[in-house]
Tab-separated table of N, CA and C and ligand atoms in Angstrom:
chain	number	residue	atom	x	y	z
A	188	MET	N	-1.168	6.511	2.017
A	188	MET	CA	-0.507	7.507	1.065
A	188	MET	C	1.108	7.411	1.116
A	189	GLU	N	1.516	7.691	-0.017
A	189	GLU	CA	3.166	7.881	-0.054
A	189	GLU	C	3.603	9.224	-0.592
A	190	TYR	N	4.791	9.692	-0.623
A	190	TYR	CA	4.889	10.860	-1.426
A	190	TYR	C	6.325	10.981	-1.504
A	191	SER	N	6.797	11.899	-2.383
A	191	SER	CA	8.206	12.321	-2.531
A	191	SER	C	8.141	13.967	-2.636
A	192	LYS	N	9.442	14.314	-2.063
A	192	LYS	CA	9.574	15.939	-2.159
A	192	LYS	C	10.681	16.374	-2.996
A	193	PHE	N	10.364	17.452	-3.971
A	193	PHE	CA	11.409	17.796	-4.749
A	193	PHE	C	11.238	19.566	-4.587
A	194	GLU	N	12.462	20.120	-4.002
A	194	GLU	CA	12.536	21.323	-3.857
A	194	GLU	C	11.388	21.836	-2.869
A	195	ASN	N	10.337	22.729	-3.234
A	195	ASN	CA	9.261	23.054	-2.468
A	195	ASN	C	7.767	22.472	-2.792
A	196	LYS	N	8.182	21.335	-3.484
A	196	LYS	CA	6.896	20.485	-3.920
A	196	LYS	C	6.920	19.279	-3.350
A	197	TYR	N	5.645	18.825	-3.081
A	197	TYR	CA	5.437	17.351	-2.435
A	197	TYR	C	4.613	16.734	-3.560
A	198	ILE	N	5.044	15.552	-3.980
A	198	ILE	CA	4.182	14.724	-4.923
A	198	ILE	C	3.692	13.604	-4.119
A	199	LEU	N	2.158	13.577	-4.091
A	199	LEU	CA	1.429	12.654	-3.282
A	199	LEU	C	0.629	11.562	-3.983
A	200	ARG	N	0.819	10.486	-3.531
A	200	ARG	CA	-0.261	9.110	-3.972
A	200	ARG	C	-1.167	8.986	-3.060
A	201	LEU	N	-2.276	9.191	-2.959
A	201	LEU	CA	-3.567	8.856	-2.078
A	201	LEU	C	-3.883	7.491	-2.515
A	202	ASP	N	-4.284	6.473	-1.633
A	202	ASP	CA	-4.715	5.264	-2.102
A	202	ASP	C	-6.157	5.071	-1.810
A	203	LYS	N	-6.667	3.939	-2.257
A	203	LYS	CA	-8.016	3.613	-2.242
A	203	LYS	C	-8.446	3.612	-0.550
A	204	GLY	N	-9.627	4.301	-0.548
A	204	GLY	CA	-10.142	4.245	0.932
A	204	GLY	C	-9.673	5.336	1.893
A	205	GLU	N	-8.725	6.058	1.255
A	205	GLU	CA	-8.360	7.126	1.975
A	205	GLU	C	-9.234	8.462	1.761
A	206	GLU	N	-9.581	9.250	2.820
A	206	GLU	CA	-10.248	10.575	2.519
A	206	GLU	C	-9.314	11.505	2.349
A	207	ILE	N	-9.732	12.296	1.230
A	207	ILE	CA	-8.701	13.293	0.639
A	207	ILE	C	-8.495	14.500	1.771
A	208	ILE	N	-9.554	15.474	1.916
A	208	ILE	CA	-9.241	16.494	2.829
A	208	ILE	C	-8.683	16.155	3.978
A	209	SER	N	-9.171	15.086	4.816
A	209	SER	CA	-8.469	14.923	6.270
A	209	SER	C	-6.976	14.319	6.024
A	210	SER	N	-6.736	13.614	4.908
A	210	SER	CA	-5.286	13.287	4.729
A	210	SER	C	-4.733	14.359	4.215
A	211	LEU	N	-5.099	15.205	3.520
A	211	LEU	CA	-4.294	16.440	3.217
A	211	LEU	C	-3.869	17.341	4.394
A	212	LYS	N	-4.915	17.511	5.211
A	212	LYS	CA	-4.768	18.328	6.525
A	212	LYS	C	-3.680	17.697	7.355
A	213	ASP	N	-3.776	16.359	7.583
A	213	ASP	CA	-2.882	15.784	8.431
A	213	ASP	C	-1.445	15.692	7.785
A	214	PHE	N	-1.352	15.549	6.583
A	214	PHE	CA	-0.079	16.031	5.856
A	214	PHE	C	0.489	17.341	6.157
A	215	CYS	N	-0.202	18.184	5.792
A	215	CYS	CA	0.151	19.530	6.063
A	215	CYS	C	0.613	19.781	7.608
A	216	ILE	N	-0.031	19.279	8.578
A	216	ILE	CA	0.160	19.360	10.127
A	216	ILE	C	1.513	18.782	10.242
A	217	ASN	N	1.844	17.509	9.544
A	217	ASN	CA	2.779	16.471	10.016
A	217	ASN	C	4.044	17.097	9.494
A	218	ASN	N	4.050	18.010	8.227
A	218	ASN	CA	5.208	18.483	7.616
A	218	ASN	C	5.272	19.996	7.794
A	219	SER	N	4.620	20.551	8.665
A	219	SER	CA	4.590	21.933	8.899
A	219	SER	C	4.523	22.879	7.838
A	220	ILE	N	3.506	22.487	6.986
A	220	ILE	CA	3.290	23.255	5.632
A	220	ILE	C	2.020	24.242	6.256
A	221	ARG	N	2.236	25.440	5.971
A	221	ARG	CA	1.284	26.551	6.219
A	221	ARG	C	0.623	27.336	5.376
A	222	LEU	N	1.364	27.208	4.401
A	222	LEU	CA	0.857	28.051	3.137
A	222	LEU	C	1.306	27.597	2.005
A	223	GLY	N	0.172	27.474	0.945
A	223	GLY	CA	0.615	26.614	-0.321
A	223	GLY	C	-0.558	26.448	-1.208
A	224	ASN	N	-0.201	25.695	-2.441
A	224	ASN	CA	-1.170	25.712	-3.380
A	224	ASN	C	-1.387	24.048	-3.633
A	225	ILE	N	-2.551	23.502	-4.048
A	225	ILE	CA	-2.940	22.304	-4.055
A	225	ILE	C	-3.534	22.105	-5.473
A	226	SER	N	-2.961	20.975	-6.154
A	226	SER	CA	-3.671	20.578	-7.437
A	226	SER	C	-3.459	19.084	-7.513
A	227	GLY	N	-4.514	18.314	-8.427
A	227	GLY	CA	-4.682	17.145	-8.385
A	227	GLY	C	-5.897	16.435	-9.272
A	228	LEU	N	-5.662	15.231	-9.346
A	228	LEU	CA	-6.667	14.601	-10.138
A	228	LEU	C	-6.788	13.111	-9.364
A	229	GLY	N	-7.653	12.388	-10.008
A	229	GLY	CA	-7.936	10.950	-9.538
A	229	GLY	C	-9.127	10.425	-9.718
A	230	SER	N	-9.633	9.578	-8.730
A	230	SER	CA	-11.023	9.116	-8.984
A	230	SER	C	-11.584	8.783	-7.466
A	231	THR	N	-12.825	8.922	-7.276
A	231	THR	CA	-13.474	8.714	-6.156
A	231	THR	C	-14.936	7.797	-6.208
A	232	ASN	N	-15.297	7.268	-5.203
A	232	ASN	CA	-16.698	6.800	-5.205
A	232	ASN	C	-17.509	7.170	-4.139
A	233	SER	N	-17.029	8.235	-3.461
A	233	SER	CA	-17.947	8.865	-2.422
A	233	SER	C	-17.481	10.122	-1.989
A	234	ILE	N	-18.430	11.230	-2.466
A	234	ILE	CA	-17.798	12.501	-2.346
A	234	ILE	C	-19.032	13.405	-2.103
A	235	LYS	N	-18.619	14.469	-1.258
A	235	LYS	CA	-19.536	15.456	-0.984
A	235	LYS	C	-18.979	16.747	-1.361
A	236	ILE	N	-19.740	17.420	-2.116
A	236	ILE	CA	-19.439	18.829	-2.497
A	236	ILE	C	-20.509	19.756	-2.322
A	237	GLY	N	-20.241	20.992	-2.347
A	237	GLY	CA	-21.284	21.953	-1.886
A	237	GLY	C	-20.927	23.288	-2.767
A	238	LEU	N	-22.249	24.253	-2.566
A	238	LEU	CA	-22.247	25.523	-2.952
A	238	LEU	C	-22.348	26.375	-1.874
A	239	PHE	N	-21.793	27.765	-1.936
A	239	PHE	CA	-22.018	28.662	-0.824
A	239	PHE	C	-23.040	29.578	-1.430
A	240	ASP	N	-24.068	29.615	-0.628
A	240	ASP	CA	-25.225	30.635	-1.016
A	240	ASP	C	-24.847	32.022	-0.495
A	241	THR	N	-24.535	32.893	-1.364
A	241	THR	CA	-24.136	34.358	-0.782
A	241	THR	C	-25.282	35.088	-0.125
A	242	THR	N	-26.549	34.594	-0.438
A	242	THR	CA	-27.652	35.480	0.161
A	242	THR	C	-27.769	34.860	1.434
A	243	LYS	N	-28.049	33.541	1.500
A	243	LYS	CA	-28.188	32.941	2.937
A	243	LYS	C	-27.128	32.869	3.805
A	244	LYS	N	-25.952	33.041	3.021
A	244	LYS	CA	-24.654	32.945	3.725
A	244	LYS	C	-24.382	31.402	4.319
A	245	GLU	N	-24.764	30.421	3.729
A	245	GLU	CA	-24.542	29.041	4.125
A	245	GLU	C	-24.199	28.262	2.920
A	246	TYR	N	-23.489	27.138	3.335
A	246	TYR	CA	-23.148	26.109	2.400
A	246	TYR	C	-24.345	25.188	2.176
A	247	PHE	N	-24.357	24.725	1.048
A	247	PHE	CA	-25.351	23.490	0.618
A	247	PHE	C	-24.478	22.473	0.017
A	248	SER	N	-24.713	21.317	0.595
A	248	SER	CA	-24.026	20.203	-0.110
A	248	SER	C	-24.644	19.134	-0.541
A	249	LYS	N	-24.096	18.309	-1.120
A	249	LYS	CA	-24.760	17.107	-1.999
A	249	LYS	C	-23.771	15.850	-1.735
A	250	GLU	N	-24.236	14.838	-1.553
A	250	GLU	CA	-23.398	13.570	-1.721
A	250	GLU	C	-23.573	12.825	-2.750
A	251	PHE	N	-22.440	12.243	-3.486
A	251	PHE	CA	-22.727	11.356	-4.734
A	251	PHE	C	-21.772	10.144	-4.329
A	252	THR	N	-22.427	8.930	-4.741
A	252	THR	CA	-21.629	7.855	-4.643
A	252	THR	C	-21.847	7.045	-6.131
A	253	GLY	N	-20.806	6.208	-6.116
A	253	GLY	CA	-20.625	5.552	-7.562
A	253	GLY	C	-19.278	6.030	-8.261
A	254	ASP	N	-19.065	5.366	-9.390
A	254	ASP	CA	-17.586	5.881	-9.884
A	254	ASP	C	-17.390	7.256	-10.624
A	255	PHE	N	-16.662	8.040	-10.044
A	255	PHE	CA	-16.248	9.443	-10.486
A	255	PHE	C	-15.059	9.513	-10.825
A	256	GLU	N	-14.495	10.126	-11.815
A	256	GLU	CA	-13.008	10.815	-12.195
A	256	GLU	C	-12.932	12.197	-11.471
A	257	ILE	N	-11.970	12.341	-10.709
A	257	ILE	CA	-11.605	13.610	-10.099
A	257	ILE	C	-10.988	14.440	-11.406
A	258	LEU	N	-11.548	15.053	-12.086
A	258	LEU	CA	-10.956	15.931	-13.236
A	258	LEU	C	-9.997	16.914	-12.860
A	259	ASN	N	-10.269	17.663	-11.780
A	259	ASN	CA	-9.564	18.568	-11.334
A	259	ASN	C	-9.852	18.914	-9.833
A	260	LEU	N	-8.806	18.965	-9.102
A	260	LEU	CA	-8.840	19.466	-7.661
A	260	LEU	C	-7.915	20.659	-7.500
A	261	THR	N	-8.388	21.682	-7.018
A	261	THR	CA	-7.638	22.911	-6.901
A	261	THR	C	-7.879	23.372	-5.671
A	262	GLY	N	-6.821	23.726	-4.863
A	262	GLY	CA	-7.081	24.533	-3.505
A	262	GLY	C	-5.947	25.138	-3.052
A	263	ASN	N	-6.125	25.876	-1.817
A	263	ASN	CA	-4.902	26.331	-1.193
A	263	ASN	C	-4.805	25.987	0.298
A	264	ILE	N	-3.846	26.480	0.881
A	264	ILE	CA	-3.550	26.085	2.509
A	264	ILE	C	-3.083	27.411	2.994
A	265	SER	N	-4.086	27.566	4.076
A	265	SER	CA	-3.506	28.962	4.872
A	265	SER	C	-3.813	28.487	6.503
A	266	THR	N	-4.004	29.493	7.076
A	266	THR	CA	-4.304	29.058	8.578
A	266	THR	C	-5.400	29.905	9.091
A	267	MET	N	-6.019	29.445	10.110
A	267	MET	CA	-7.168	30.397	10.866
A	267	MET	C	-6.947	29.852	12.255
A	268	ASP	N	-6.809	30.884	12.987
A	268	ASP	CA	-6.347	30.924	14.343
A	268	ASP	C	-5.287	29.992	14.603
A	269	GLY	N	-4.248	30.152	13.676
A	269	GLY	CA	-3.235	29.247	13.914
A	269	GLY	C	-3.211	27.764	13.470
A	270	GLU	N	-4.445	27.265	13.061
A	270	GLU	CA	-4.609	25.909	12.676
A	270	GLU	C	-4.674	25.879	11.121
A	271	ILE	N	-4.194	24.836	10.504
A	271	ILE	CA	-4.149	24.721	9.154
A	271	ILE	C	-5.640	24.738	8.595
A	272	TYR	N	-5.730	25.525	7.505
A	272	TYR	CA	-7.147	25.613	6.846
A	272	TYR	C	-6.976	25.451	5.474
A	273	LEU	N	-7.699	24.288	4.842
A	273	LEU	CA	-7.571	23.944	3.453
A	273	LEU	C	-9.039	24.705	2.820
A	274	HIS	N	-8.852	24.991	1.728
A	274	HIS	CA	-9.774	25.389	0.921
A	274	HIS	C	-9.735	24.748	-0.389
A	275	VAL	N	-10.573	23.910	-0.875
A	275	VAL	CA	-10.411	23.038	-1.959
A	275	VAL	C	-11.832	23.056	-2.770
A	276	HIS	N	-11.609	23.203	-4.105
A	276	HIS	CA	-12.801	23.084	-4.931
A	276	HIS	C	-12.372	21.820	-6.067
A	277	VAL	N	-13.320	21.170	-6.551
A	277	VAL	CA	-13.299	20.110	-7.346
A	277	VAL	C	-14.243	19.947	-8.457
A	278	THR	N	-13.798	19.153	-9.696
A	278	THR	CA	-14.789	18.760	-10.647
A	278	THR	C	-14.744	17.561	-10.822
A	279	ILE	N	-15.704	16.905	-10.792
A	279	ILE	CA	-15.765	15.243	-11.106
A	279	ILE	C	-16.670	14.876	-12.272
A	280	SER	N	-16.495	13.678	-12.807
A	280	SER	CA	-17.322	13.341	-14.145
A	280	SER	C	-17.845	11.935	-13.707
A	281	ASP	N	-18.995	11.747	-14.117
A	281	ASP	CA	-19.730	10.286	-14.134
A	281	ASP	C	-19.524	9.521	-15.128
A	282	SER	N	-20.325	8.409	-14.957
A	282	SER	CA	-20.241	7.307	-16.207
A	282	SER	C	-20.743	7.849	-17.544
A	283	GLU	N	-21.511	8.950	-17.547
A	283	GLU	CA	-22.094	9.533	-18.797
A	283	GLU	C	-20.961	10.513	-19.196
A	284	LEU	N	-19.929	10.691	-18.443
A	284	LEU	CA	-18.793	11.813	-18.835
A	284	LEU	C	-19.380	13.071	-18.419
A	285	HIS	N	-20.574	13.312	-17.805
A	285	HIS	CA	-20.999	14.474	-17.145
A	285	HIS	C	-20.440	15.011	-15.991
A	286	SER	N	-20.351	16.238	-15.941
A	286	SER	CA	-19.465	16.822	-14.720
A	286	SER	C	-20.142	17.582	-13.730
A	287	TYR	N	-19.745	17.578	-12.364
A	287	TYR	CA	-20.097	18.135	-11.354
A	287	TYR	C	-19.239	18.806	-10.611
A	288	GLY	N	-19.444	19.757	-9.918
A	288	GLY	CA	-18.423	20.445	-9.186
A	288	GLY	C	-18.713	21.312	-8.159
A	289	GLY	N	-17.804	21.692	-7.064
A	289	GLY	CA	-18.284	22.559	-6.300
A	289	GLY	C	-17.054	22.533	-4.970
A	290	HIS	N	-17.477	23.090	-3.995
A	290	HIS	CA	-16.512	23.216	-2.803
A	290	HIS	C	-16.566	21.676	-2.232
A	291	LEU	N	-15.248	21.348	-2.007
A	291	LEU	CA	-15.019	20.007	-1.504
A	291	LEU	C	-14.881	19.876	-0.192
A	292	ASN	N	-16.117	19.068	0.258
A	292	ASN	CA	-16.157	18.838	1.792
A	292	ASN	C	-15.155	17.508	2.163
A	293	SER	N	-15.506	16.504	1.284
A	293	SER	CA	-14.850	15.095	1.539
A	293	SER	C	-15.035	14.253	0.367
A	294	ALA	N	-14.015	13.529	0.074
A	294	ALA	CA	-14.103	12.337	-1.169
A	294	ALA	C	-13.185	11.377	-0.511
A	295	ILE	N	-13.794	10.067	-0.844
A	295	ILE	CA	-12.872	8.882	-0.674
A	295	ILE	C	-12.265	8.302	-1.905
A	296	VAL	N	-11.104	7.949	-1.916
A	296	VAL	CA	-10.400	7.652	-3.158
A	296	VAL	C	-10.492	6.336	-3.582
A	297	SER	N	-11.132	6.049	-4.769
A	297	SER	CA	-11.540	4.731	-5.242
A	297	SER	C	-10.350	4.099	-6.047
A	298	GLY	N	-9.743	4.763	-6.720
A	298	GLY	CA	-8.622	4.055	-7.654
A	298	GLY	C	-7.159	4.661	-6.894
A	299	THR	N	-7.032	5.966	-7.386
A	299	THR	CA	-5.783	6.702	-6.802
A	299	THR	C	-6.118	8.095	-6.783
A	300	ALA	N	-5.303	9.052	-6.162
A	300	ALA	CA	-5.545	10.320	-6.279
A	300	ALA	C	-3.969	10.792	-6.182
A	301	GLU	N	-3.603	11.548	-7.337
A	301	GLU	CA	-2.263	12.143	-7.524
A	301	GLU	C	-2.339	13.576	-7.472
A	302	ILE	N	-1.629	14.002	-6.283
A	302	ILE	CA	-1.817	15.561	-5.715
A	302	ILE	C	-0.620	16.165	-5.609
A	303	ILE	N	-0.369	17.313	-6.000
A	303	ILE	CA	0.972	18.002	-5.849
A	303	ILE	C	0.478	19.197	-5.050
A	304	ILE	N	1.283	19.309	-3.810
A	304	ILE	CA	1.391	20.463	-3.065
A	304	ILE	C	2.549	21.193	-3.204
A	305	GLU	N	2.284	22.531	-3.360
A	305	GLU	CA	3.448	23.362	-3.778
A	305	GLU	C	3.688	24.433	-2.560
A	306	THR	N	4.430	24.526	-1.906
A	306	THR	CA	4.545	25.066	-0.501
A	306	THR	C	5.297	26.302	-0.657
A	307	ILE	N	4.624	27.443	0.000
A	307	ILE	CA	5.170	28.892	-0.015
A	307	ILE	C	5.534	29.130	1.505
A	308	GLU	N	6.737	29.814	1.431
A	308	GLU	CA	7.490	30.397	2.881
A	308	GLU	C	6.264	31.604	3.437
A	309	GLY	N	6.144	31.296	4.465
A	309	GLY	CA	5.147	32.416	5.339
A	309	GLY	C	3.864	31.844	5.621
A	310	SER	N	2.920	32.689	6.034
A	310	SER	CA	1.666	32.237	6.493
A	310	SER	C	0.713	33.339	6.145
A	311	ILE	N	-0.574	32.949	5.808
A	311	ILE	CA	-1.601	33.984	5.822
A	311	ILE	C	-2.903	33.540	6.627
A	312	GLU	N	-3.264	34.096	7.433
A	312	GLU	CA	-4.238	33.788	8.149
A	312	GLU	C	-5.529	34.245	7.891
A	313	ARG	N	-6.824	33.562	8.265
A	313	ARG	CA	-8.113	33.830	7.665
A	313	ARG	C	-8.769	34.379	8.821
A	314	THR	N	-9.886	35.264	8.450
A	314	THR	CA	-10.757	35.797	9.534
A	314	THR	C	-12.286	35.648	9.098
A	315	TYR	N	-13.049	35.492	9.921
A	315	TYR	CA	-14.342	35.184	9.508
A	315	TYR	C	-14.958	36.750	9.155
A	316	ASN	N	-15.568	36.834	7.948
A	316	ASN	CA	-16.166	38.169	7.582
A	316	ASN	C	-17.753	38.099	7.620
A	317	PRO	N	-18.408	38.516	8.780
A	317	PRO	CA	-19.778	38.496	8.852
A	317	PRO	C	-20.696	39.065	7.817
A	318	ASN	N	-19.997	39.997	6.998
A	318	ASN	CA	-20.843	40.526	5.802
A	318	ASN	C	-21.011	39.511	4.673
A	319	ILE	N	-19.966	38.747	4.686
A	319	ILE	CA	-19.870	37.668	3.301
A	319	ILE	C	-20.357	36.396	3.839
A	320	GLY	N	-19.952	36.013	5.286
A	320	GLY	CA	-20.252	34.891	5.832
A	320	GLY	C	-19.356	33.752	5.547
A	321	LEU	N	-18.115	34.155	5.186
A	321	LEU	CA	-16.906	33.430	4.694
A	321	LEU	C	-15.644	33.785	5.466
A	322	ASN	N	-14.897	32.715	5.787
A	322	ASN	CA	-13.346	32.995	6.224
A	322	ASN	C	-12.543	33.437	5.344
A	323	LEU	N	-12.197	34.711	5.345
A	323	LEU	CA	-11.398	35.413	4.072
A	323	LEU	C	-9.848	35.451	4.564
A	324	PHE	N	-9.165	35.605	3.484
A	324	PHE	CA	-7.739	35.849	3.737
A	324	PHE	C	-7.873	37.343	4.331
A	325	ASP	N	-6.928	37.317	5.469
A	325	ASP	CA	-6.748	38.758	6.208
A	325	ASP	C	-5.361	39.160	6.159
A	326	PHE	N	-4.895	39.976	5.278
A	326	PHE	CA	-3.551	40.341	5.119
A	326	PHE	C	-3.084	41.157	6.136
A	327	LYS	N	-4.062	41.699	7.161
A	327	LYS	CA	-3.604	42.685	8.260
A	327	LYS	C	-3.175	41.788	9.526
A	328	LYS	N	-3.370	40.745	9.361
A	328	LYS	CA	-2.844	39.748	10.694
A	328	LYS	C	-1.522	39.353	10.580
B	178	FE	FE1	-15.130	27.155	-1.775
């Protein structure tokens, strides 16, 4: 990974073989980014995406291998129990140009990934909500 910073924005290039979620999390830890916005595009050849079943309160995920464009990667950075917490969704397309999307668990970069992180001063903690089954923004913390 290489990057440049302009004001409150980091421009990142992730390279072939790097895993996106873990790379972004390490980047946030190393640069003390606790709140922000993530946007990006690129390509992947191994990706795990999921869907949260609101009735069962569980994530179901699927793995895809092969050539995929990352059409859109969108997410946010917050904290939970003081630790960096990423929430990222993605849309990919296959060789037929058909799209799939979901909550991003992991993705290995195949060509490149061009990601912009916009940082926001402050922090927002998450708390697990048992009624929903998700870790929600908690503005009371
Ligand atoms: Fe999600």
